Coordinates of C-alpha atoms (C1' of nucleotides) in Angstrom, one line a residue:
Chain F
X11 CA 201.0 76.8 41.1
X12 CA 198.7 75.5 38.4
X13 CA 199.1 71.9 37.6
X14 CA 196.8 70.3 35.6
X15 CA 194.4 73.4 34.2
X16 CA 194.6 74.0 30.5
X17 CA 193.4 77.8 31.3
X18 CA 197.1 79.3 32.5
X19 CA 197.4 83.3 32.6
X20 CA 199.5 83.0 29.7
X21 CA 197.1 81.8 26.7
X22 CA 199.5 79.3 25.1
X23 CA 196.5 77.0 26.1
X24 CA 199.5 74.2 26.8
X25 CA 197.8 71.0 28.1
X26 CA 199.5 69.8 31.7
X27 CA 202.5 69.9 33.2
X28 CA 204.0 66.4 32.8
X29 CA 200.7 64.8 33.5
X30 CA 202.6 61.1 32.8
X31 CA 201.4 59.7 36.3
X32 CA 198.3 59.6 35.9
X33 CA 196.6 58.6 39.7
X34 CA 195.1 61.7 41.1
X35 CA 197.4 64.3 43.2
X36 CA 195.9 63.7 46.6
X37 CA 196.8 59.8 45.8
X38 CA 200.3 61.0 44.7
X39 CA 200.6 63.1 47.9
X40 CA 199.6 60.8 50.2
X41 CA 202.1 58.0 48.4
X42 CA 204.9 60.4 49.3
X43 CA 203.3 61.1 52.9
X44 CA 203.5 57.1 53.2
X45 CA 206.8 56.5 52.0
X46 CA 208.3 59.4 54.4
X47 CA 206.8 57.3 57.5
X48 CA 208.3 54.0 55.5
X49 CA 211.8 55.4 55.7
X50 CA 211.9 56.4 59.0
X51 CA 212.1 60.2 58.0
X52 CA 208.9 60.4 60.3
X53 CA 209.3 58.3 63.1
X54 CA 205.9 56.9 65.0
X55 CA 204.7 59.3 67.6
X56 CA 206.1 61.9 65.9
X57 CA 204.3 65.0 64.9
X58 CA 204.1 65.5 61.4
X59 CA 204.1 68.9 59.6
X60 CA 200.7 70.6 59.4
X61 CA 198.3 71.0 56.8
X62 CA 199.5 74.4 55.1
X63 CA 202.9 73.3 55.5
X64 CA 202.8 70.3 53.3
X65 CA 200.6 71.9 51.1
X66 CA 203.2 74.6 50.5
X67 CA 206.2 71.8 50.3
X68 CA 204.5 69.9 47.7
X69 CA 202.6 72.8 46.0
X70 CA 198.8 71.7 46.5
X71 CA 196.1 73.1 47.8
X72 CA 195.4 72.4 51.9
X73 CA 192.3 70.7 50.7
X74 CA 194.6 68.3 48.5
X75 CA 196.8 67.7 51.7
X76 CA 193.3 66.7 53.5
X77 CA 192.3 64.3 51.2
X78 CA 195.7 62.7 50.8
X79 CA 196.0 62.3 54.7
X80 CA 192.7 60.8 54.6
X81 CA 194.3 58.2 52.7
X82 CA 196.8 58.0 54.7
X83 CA 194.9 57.6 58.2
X84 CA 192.7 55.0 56.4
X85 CA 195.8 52.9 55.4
X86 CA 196.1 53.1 59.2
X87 CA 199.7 54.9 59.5
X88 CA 198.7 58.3 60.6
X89 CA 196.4 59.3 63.6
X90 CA 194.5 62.9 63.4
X91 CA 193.5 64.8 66.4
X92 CA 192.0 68.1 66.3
X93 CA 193.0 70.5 67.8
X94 CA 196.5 68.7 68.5
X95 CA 198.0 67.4 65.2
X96 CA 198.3 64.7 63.0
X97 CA 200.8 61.5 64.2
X98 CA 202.8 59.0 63.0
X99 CA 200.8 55.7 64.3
X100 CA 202.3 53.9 67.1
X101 CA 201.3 50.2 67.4
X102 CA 200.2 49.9 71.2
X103 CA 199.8 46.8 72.8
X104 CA 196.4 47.7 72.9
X105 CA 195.9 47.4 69.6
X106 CA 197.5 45.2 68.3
X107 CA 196.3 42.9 71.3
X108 CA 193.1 43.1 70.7
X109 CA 192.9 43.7 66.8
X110 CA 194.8 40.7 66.0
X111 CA 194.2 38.5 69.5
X112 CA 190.8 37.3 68.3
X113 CA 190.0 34.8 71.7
X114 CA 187.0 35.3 73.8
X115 CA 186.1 32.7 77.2
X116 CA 182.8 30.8 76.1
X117 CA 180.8 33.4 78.1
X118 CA 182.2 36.1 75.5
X119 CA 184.9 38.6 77.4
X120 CA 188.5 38.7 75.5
X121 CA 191.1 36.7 77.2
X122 CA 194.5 37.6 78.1
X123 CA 197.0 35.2 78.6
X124 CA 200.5 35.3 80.4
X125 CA 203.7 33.9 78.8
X126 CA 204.8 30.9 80.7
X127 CA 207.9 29.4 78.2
X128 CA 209.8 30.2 74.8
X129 CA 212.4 29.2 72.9
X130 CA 214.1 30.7 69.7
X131 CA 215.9 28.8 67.1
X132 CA 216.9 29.7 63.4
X133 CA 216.7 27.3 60.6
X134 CA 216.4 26.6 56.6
X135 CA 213.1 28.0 55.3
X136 CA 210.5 25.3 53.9
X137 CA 209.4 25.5 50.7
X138 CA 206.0 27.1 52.2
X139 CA 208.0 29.4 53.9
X140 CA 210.2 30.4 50.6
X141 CA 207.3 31.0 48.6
X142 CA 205.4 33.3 51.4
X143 CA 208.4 35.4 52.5
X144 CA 210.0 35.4 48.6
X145 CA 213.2 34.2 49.6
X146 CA 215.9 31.6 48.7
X147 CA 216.4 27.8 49.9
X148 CA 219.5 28.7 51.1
X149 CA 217.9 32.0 53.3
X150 CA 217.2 31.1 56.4
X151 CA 214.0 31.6 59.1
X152 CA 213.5 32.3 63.0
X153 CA 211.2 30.3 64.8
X154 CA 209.5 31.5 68.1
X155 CA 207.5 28.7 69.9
X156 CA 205.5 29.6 73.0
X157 CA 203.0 28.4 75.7
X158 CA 200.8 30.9 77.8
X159 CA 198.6 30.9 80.2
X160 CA 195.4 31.9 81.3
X161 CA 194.1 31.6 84.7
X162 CA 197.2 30.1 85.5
X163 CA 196.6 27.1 83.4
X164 CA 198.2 26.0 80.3
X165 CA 196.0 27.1 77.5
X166 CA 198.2 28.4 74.2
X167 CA 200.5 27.3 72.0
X168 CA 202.3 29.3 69.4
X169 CA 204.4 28.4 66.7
X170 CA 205.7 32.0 65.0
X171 CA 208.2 32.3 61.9
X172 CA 209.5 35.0 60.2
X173 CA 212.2 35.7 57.7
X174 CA 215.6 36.0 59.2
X175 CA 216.5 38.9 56.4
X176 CA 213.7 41.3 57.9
X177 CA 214.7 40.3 61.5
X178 CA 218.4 40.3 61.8
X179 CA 219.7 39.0 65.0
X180 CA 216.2 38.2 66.5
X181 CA 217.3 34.8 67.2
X182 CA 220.0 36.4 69.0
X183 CA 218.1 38.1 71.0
X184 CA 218.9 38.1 74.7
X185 CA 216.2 39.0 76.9
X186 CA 212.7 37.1 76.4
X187 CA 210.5 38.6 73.6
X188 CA 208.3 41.0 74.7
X189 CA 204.4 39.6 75.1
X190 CA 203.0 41.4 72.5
X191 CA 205.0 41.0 68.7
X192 CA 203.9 43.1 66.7
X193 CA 204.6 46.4 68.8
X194 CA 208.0 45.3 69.1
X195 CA 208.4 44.6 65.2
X196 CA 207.5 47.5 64.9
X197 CA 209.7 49.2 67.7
X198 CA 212.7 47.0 66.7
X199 CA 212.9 46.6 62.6
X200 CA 210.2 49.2 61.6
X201 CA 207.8 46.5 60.4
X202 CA 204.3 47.4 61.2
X203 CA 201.8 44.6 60.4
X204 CA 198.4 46.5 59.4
X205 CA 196.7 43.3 58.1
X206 CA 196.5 39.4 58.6
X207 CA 194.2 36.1 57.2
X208 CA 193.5 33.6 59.8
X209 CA 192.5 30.0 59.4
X210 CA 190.1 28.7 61.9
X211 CA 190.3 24.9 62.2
X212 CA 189.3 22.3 64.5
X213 CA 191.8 19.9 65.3
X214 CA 192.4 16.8 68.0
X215 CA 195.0 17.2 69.7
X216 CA 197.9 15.5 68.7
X217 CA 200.9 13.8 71.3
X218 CA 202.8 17.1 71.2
X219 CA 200.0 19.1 71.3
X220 CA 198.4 17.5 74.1
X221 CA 201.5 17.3 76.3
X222 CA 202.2 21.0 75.6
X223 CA 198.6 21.9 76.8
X224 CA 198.2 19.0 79.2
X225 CA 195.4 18.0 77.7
X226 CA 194.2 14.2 76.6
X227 CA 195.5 12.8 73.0
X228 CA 192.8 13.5 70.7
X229 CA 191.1 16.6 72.8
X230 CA 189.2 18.9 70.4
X231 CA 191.3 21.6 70.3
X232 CA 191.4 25.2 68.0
X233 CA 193.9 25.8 65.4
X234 CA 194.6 29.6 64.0
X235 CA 196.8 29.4 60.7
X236 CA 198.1 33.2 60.1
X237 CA 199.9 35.0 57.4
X238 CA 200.9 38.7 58.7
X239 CA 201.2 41.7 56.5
X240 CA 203.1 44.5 56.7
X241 CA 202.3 48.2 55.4
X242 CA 204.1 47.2 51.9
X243 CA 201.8 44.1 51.6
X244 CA 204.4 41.8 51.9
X245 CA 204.1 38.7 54.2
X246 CA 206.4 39.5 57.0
X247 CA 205.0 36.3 59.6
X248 CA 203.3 33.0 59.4
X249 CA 201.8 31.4 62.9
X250 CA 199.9 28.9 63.8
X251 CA 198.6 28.7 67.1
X252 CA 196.6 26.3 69.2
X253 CA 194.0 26.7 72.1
X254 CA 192.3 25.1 74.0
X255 CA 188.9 24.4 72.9
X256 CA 187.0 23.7 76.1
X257 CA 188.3 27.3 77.5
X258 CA 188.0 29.6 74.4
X259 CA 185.8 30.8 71.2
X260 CA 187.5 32.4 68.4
X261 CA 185.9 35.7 67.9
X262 CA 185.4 38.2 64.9
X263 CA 183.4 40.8 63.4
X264 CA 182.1 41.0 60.1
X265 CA 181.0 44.1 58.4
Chain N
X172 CA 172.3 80.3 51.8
X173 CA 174.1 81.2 54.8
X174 CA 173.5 79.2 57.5
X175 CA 176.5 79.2 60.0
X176 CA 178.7 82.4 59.0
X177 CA 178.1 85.2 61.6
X178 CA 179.3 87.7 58.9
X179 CA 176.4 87.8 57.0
X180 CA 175.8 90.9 54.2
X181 CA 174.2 92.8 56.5
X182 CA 175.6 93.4 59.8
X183 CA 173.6 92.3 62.3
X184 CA 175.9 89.9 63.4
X185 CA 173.1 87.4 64.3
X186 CA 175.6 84.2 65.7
X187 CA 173.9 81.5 63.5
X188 CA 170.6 80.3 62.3
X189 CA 169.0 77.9 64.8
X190 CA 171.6 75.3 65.2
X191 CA 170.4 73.4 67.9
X192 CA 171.1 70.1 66.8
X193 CA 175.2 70.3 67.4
X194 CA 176.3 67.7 64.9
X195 CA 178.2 68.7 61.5
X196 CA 175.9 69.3 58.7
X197 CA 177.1 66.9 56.6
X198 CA 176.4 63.9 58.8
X199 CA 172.8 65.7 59.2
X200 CA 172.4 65.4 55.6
X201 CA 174.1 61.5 55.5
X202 CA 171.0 61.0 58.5
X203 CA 168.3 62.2 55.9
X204 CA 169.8 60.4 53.0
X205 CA 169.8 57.3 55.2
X206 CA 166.4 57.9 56.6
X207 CA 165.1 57.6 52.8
X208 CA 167.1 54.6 52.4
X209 CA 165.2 52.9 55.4
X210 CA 161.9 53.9 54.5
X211 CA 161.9 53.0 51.2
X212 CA 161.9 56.3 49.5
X213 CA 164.4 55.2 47.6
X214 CA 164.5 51.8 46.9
X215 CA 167.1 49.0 46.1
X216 CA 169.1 49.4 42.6
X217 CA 167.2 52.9 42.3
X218 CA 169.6 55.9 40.9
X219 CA 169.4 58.6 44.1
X220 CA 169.4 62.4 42.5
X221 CA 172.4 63.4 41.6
X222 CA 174.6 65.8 44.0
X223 CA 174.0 69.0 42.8
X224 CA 169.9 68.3 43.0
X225 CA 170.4 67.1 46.8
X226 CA 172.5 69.9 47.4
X227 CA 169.7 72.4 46.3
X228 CA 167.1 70.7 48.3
X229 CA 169.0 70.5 51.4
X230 CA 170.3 74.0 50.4
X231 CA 173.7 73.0 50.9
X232 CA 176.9 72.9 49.0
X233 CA 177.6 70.1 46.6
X234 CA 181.0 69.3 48.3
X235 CA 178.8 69.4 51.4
X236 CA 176.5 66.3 49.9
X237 CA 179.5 65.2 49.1
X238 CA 180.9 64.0 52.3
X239 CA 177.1 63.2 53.3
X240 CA 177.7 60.8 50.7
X241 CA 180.7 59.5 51.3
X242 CA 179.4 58.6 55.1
X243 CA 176.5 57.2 53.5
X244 CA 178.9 55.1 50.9
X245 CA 180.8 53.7 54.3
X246 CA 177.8 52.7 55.8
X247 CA 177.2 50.4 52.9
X248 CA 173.8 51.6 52.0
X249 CA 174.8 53.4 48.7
X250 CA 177.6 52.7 45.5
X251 CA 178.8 55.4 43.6
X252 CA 179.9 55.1 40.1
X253 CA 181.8 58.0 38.3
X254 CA 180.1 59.3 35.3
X255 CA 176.8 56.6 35.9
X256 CA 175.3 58.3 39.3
X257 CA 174.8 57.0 42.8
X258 CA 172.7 54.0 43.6
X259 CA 170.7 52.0 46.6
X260 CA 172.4 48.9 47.2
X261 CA 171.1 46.0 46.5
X262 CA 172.5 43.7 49.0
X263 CA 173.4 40.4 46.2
X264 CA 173.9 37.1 46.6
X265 CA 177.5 37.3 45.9
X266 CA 178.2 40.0 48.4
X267 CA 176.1 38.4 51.5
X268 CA 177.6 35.3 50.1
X269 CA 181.5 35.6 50.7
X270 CA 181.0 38.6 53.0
X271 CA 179.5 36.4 55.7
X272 CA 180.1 32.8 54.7
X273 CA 183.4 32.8 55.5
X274 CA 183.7 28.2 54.8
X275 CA 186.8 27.9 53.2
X276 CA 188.4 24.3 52.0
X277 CA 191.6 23.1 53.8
X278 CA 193.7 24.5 50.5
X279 CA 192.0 27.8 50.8
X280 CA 189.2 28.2 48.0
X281 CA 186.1 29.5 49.5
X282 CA 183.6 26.8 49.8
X283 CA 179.8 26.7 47.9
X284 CA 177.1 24.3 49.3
X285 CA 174.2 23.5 47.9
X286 CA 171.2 23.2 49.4
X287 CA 169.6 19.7 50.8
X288 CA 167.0 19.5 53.4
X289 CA 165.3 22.6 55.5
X290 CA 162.6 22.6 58.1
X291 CA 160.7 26.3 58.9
X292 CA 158.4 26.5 62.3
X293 CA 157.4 29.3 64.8
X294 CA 157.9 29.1 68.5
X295 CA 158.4 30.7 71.6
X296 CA 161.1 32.8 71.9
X297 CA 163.5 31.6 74.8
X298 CA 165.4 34.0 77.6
X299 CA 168.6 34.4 75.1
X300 CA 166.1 35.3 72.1
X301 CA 163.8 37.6 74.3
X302 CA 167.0 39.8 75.3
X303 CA 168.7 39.8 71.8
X304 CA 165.9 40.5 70.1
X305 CA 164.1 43.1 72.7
X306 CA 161.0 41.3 72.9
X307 CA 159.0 39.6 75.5
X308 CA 157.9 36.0 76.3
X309 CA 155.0 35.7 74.8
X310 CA 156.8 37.1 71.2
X311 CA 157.6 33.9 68.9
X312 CA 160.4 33.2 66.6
X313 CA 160.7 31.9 63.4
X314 CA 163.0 28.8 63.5
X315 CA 164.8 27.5 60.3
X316 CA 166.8 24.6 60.4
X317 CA 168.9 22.8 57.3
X318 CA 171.4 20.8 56.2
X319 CA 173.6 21.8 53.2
X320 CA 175.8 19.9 50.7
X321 CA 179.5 20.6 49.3
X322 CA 180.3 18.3 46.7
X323 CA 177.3 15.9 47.4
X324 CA 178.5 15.4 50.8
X325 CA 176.5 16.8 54.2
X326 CA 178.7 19.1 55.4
X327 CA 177.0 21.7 57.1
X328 CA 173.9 22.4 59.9
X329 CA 172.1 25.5 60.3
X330 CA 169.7 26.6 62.7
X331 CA 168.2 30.1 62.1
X332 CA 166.7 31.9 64.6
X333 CA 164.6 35.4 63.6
X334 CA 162.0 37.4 65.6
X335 CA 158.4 36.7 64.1
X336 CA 157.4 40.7 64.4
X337 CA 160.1 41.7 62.0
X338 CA 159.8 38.5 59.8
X339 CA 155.8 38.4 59.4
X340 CA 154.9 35.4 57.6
X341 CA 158.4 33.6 57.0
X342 CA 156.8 30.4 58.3
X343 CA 154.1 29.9 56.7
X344 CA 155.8 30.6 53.5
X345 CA 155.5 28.2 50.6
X346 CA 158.2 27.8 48.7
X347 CA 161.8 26.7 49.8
X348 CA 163.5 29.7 51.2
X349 CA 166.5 31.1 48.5
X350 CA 170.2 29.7 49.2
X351 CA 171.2 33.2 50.3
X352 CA 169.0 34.3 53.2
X353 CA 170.7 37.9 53.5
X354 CA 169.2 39.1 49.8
X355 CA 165.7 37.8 50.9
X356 CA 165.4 39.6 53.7
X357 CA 166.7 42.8 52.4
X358 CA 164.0 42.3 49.4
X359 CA 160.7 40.9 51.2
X360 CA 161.3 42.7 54.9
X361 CA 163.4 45.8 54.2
X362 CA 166.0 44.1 56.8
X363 CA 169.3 44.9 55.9
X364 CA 172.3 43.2 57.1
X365 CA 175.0 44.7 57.5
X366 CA 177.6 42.9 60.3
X367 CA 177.8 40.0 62.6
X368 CA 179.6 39.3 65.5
X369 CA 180.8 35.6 65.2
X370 CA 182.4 33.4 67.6
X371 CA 184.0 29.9 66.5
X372 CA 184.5 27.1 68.4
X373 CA 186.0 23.4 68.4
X374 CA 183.7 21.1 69.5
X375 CA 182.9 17.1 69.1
X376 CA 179.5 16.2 67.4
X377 CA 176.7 14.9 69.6
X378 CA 174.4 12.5 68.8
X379 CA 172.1 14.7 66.6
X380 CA 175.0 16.4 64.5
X381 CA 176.8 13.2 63.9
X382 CA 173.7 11.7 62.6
X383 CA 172.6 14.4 60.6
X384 CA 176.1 15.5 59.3
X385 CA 176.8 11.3 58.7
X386 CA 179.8 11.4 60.9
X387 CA 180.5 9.5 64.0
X388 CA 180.1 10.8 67.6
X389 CA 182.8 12.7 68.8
X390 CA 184.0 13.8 65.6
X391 CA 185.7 17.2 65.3
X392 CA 183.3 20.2 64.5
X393 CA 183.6 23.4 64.0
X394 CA 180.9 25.6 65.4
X395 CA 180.1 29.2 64.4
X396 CA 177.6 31.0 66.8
X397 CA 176.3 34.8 64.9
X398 CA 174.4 37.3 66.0
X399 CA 174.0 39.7 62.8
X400 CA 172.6 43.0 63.1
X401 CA 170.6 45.6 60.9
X402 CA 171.4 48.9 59.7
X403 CA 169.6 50.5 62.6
X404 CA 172.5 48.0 64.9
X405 CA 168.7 45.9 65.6
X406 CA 170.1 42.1 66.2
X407 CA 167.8 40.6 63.4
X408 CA 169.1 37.0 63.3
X409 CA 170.5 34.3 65.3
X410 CA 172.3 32.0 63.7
X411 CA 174.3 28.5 65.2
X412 CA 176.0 26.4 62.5
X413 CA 178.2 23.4 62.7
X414 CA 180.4 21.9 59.6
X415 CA 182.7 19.1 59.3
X416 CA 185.9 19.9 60.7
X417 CA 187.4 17.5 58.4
X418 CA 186.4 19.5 55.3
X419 CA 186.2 22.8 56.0
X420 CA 188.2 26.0 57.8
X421 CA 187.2 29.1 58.6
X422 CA 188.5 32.0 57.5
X423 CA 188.9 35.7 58.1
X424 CA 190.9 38.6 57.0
X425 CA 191.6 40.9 59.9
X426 CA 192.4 44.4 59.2
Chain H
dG80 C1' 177.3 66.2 23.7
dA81 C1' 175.0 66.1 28.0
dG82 C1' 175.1 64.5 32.5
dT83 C1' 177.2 62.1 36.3
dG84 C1' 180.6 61.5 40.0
dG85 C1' 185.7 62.8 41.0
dT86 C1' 189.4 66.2 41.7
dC87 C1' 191.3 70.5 42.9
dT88 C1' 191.5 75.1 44.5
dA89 C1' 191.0 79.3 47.6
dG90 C1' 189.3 81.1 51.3
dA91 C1' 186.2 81.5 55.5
dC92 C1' 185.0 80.0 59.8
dC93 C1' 184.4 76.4 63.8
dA94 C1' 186.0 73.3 67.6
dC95 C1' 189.4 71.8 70.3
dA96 C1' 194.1 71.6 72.8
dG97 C1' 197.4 73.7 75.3
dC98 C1' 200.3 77.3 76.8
Chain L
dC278 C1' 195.6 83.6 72.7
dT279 C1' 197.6 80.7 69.0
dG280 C1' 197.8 76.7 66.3
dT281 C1' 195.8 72.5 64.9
dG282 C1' 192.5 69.7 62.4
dG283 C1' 187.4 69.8 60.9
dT284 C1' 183.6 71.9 58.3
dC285 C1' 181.6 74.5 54.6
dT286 C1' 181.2 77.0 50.5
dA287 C1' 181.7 78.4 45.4
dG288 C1' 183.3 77.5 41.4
dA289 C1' 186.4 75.3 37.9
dC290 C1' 187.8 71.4 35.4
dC291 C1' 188.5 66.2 34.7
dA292 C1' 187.0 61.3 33.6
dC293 C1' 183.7 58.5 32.6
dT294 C1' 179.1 56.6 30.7
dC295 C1' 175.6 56.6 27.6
dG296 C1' 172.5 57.8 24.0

DNA sequence: GAGTGGTCTAGACCACAGC
DNA sequence: CTGTGGTCTAGACCACTCG
């Protein structure tokens, strides 16, 4: 039971027991708690043990487990409810609509547009795209380009790519792609996108641009450069979007 | 010592002692530490007694200060440092800096300007102001208004907006006002900032912005409307700024 | 070495959900 | 009623800072 006291029954007064990692138990526990969610052995939605329970599997204290799935909730996989249990975090549309769908109307409510046309291709990586996803010139990329609407109207364009070796057969994919991504990255290929940086720019709308969004060449228009990523940290998407700048804002919250 | 346990030494079995106010004790304690935050009781930079003294005069437990603290650290009002002690925190120019000036070049390094021209003066506060800042029409604001440089260029507008009752005496004040706004009113008012709802938006320069930004009319701008808000959630500031779209992005790390 | 925050334990009780 | 997470305590020891 004891781990890391130097005052043990017996008075050999032996320091630790293989101290060697050093990063404090609850961080250990919670790494293992993480990596059980990361390979599936927990799948999201699911329940996972209680408290005492994985205090007596790994052989700490309940108030050790706590604190480790403190960590854990923070990093954003787990959810806690009293009373019920603690869960395995599933990515709703709600959330990750509105965590990661930052447009607002002028007047300030969030926006929610409709799909309206796709198409999926695979091709060669760029060198951008290599460097951001660590992969080979020879390793190839999906591409998802979209319009939506809003109101009816053409008011979105997206221009999604992600790394063929995370995604296998997305670009075979039959059906259209599901409105929301991220929920079904996660659903799908057990990617779960917890963080992103955005790039807000303002553009004029080039040819394509404008004939996508049937707006006039030259149109001021919003451009969102993002790079995605997952729970491991590694970049799993990079989009850029455009918007229509006389419907939308680009909203966020700072604190 | 006891203050919730029904199973006191003696068995009266009395259910608690006055608890009344429902919330967990911990966050009561976070409310006091707080409160002596705000008033100035403890002051910015100053070492806060240590968690065993709070303890005694709360007559709590130390783990309970504990957590108080820990609420207190999230809030932002507080930074602990192991072995050191626990400090007031003294909002700097580096963290109100890149915290909310979010300019970033088109490579990616975040942007410094330097200061240029700045104009102060107090008015009456307008329908928009009156409602934001809860005060009525006769109340005046405290208007501030520059131009920045990056690199020697104009490259960015500013027009501050503030409510005269919290800001007495901003505008008849002497000096230029320092680069970072966010220390100086943390220091001189005991206004804290500590988030910001921002909405960006594409937009082409008018006559004044072109003229005062050196660009020609129409020109692509981006526009970032704030509304930052205190640590008792007061809205404190309005704030509208354009830059060149040209030279600048904005950026954001969602999470 | 003295003093601080950080970790860990053991055990009690509270608040909530759900059968 | 039972089981869950949430709160609270008391006390030990660890890791770090500083004189």
């Amino acid at each position: 039971m004891n781990h890391r006291q130097a005052t043990g029954p017996d008075n050999t007064l032996q320091p630790t027991v293989t101290p060697l990692d050093t990063a404090p138990l609850y961080q250990r526990v919670a790494d293992r708690i993480s990596n059980r969610i990361y390979d599936g052995h927990w799948r999201p939605g699911e329940t996972i043990p209680n408290e005492f329970a994985l205090a007596d599997e790994f052989s700490v204290s309940q108030g050790t487990v706590r604190k480790a799935m403190s960590v854990v909730e923070e990093a954003g996989l787990v959810v806690r409810q009293q009373g019920r249990g603690t869960f395995v975090r599933k990515l709703s549309e709600e959330r990750s609509y509105f965590h990661f769908f930052r447009l607002a109307h002028p007047q300030g409510e969030r926006v929610t547009p409709e799909p309206h046309t796709e198409t999926v291709f695979k091709r060669q990586a760029n060198n951008h795209e290599q460097s951001s996803f660590g992969i080979n010139a020879k390793d190839s990329v999906v591409v998802i380009e979209r319009l939506r609407l809003v109101d009816g109207v053409r008011a979105t364009r997206e221009h999604v790519v992600v790394p063929d070796s995370l995604f296998a057969g997305l670009a075979d994919f039959d059906d259209a792609l599901p409105q929301a991504l991220y929920p079904f990255y996660h659903q799908r290929y057990g990617i779960f996108v917890l963080r992103a940086d955005e790039y807000v720019s303002a553009i004029t709308a080039d040819k394509k641009i404008a004939t996508d969004l049937k707006i006039k060449i030259n149109s001021p228009t919003l451009q969102v450069n993002r790079t995605a990523f997952d729970m491991k940290d590694r970049v799993v998407e990079i989009r850029t979007s455009q918007f229509r700048a006389d419907l939308f804002q680009y909203n966020v919250n700072l604190s």
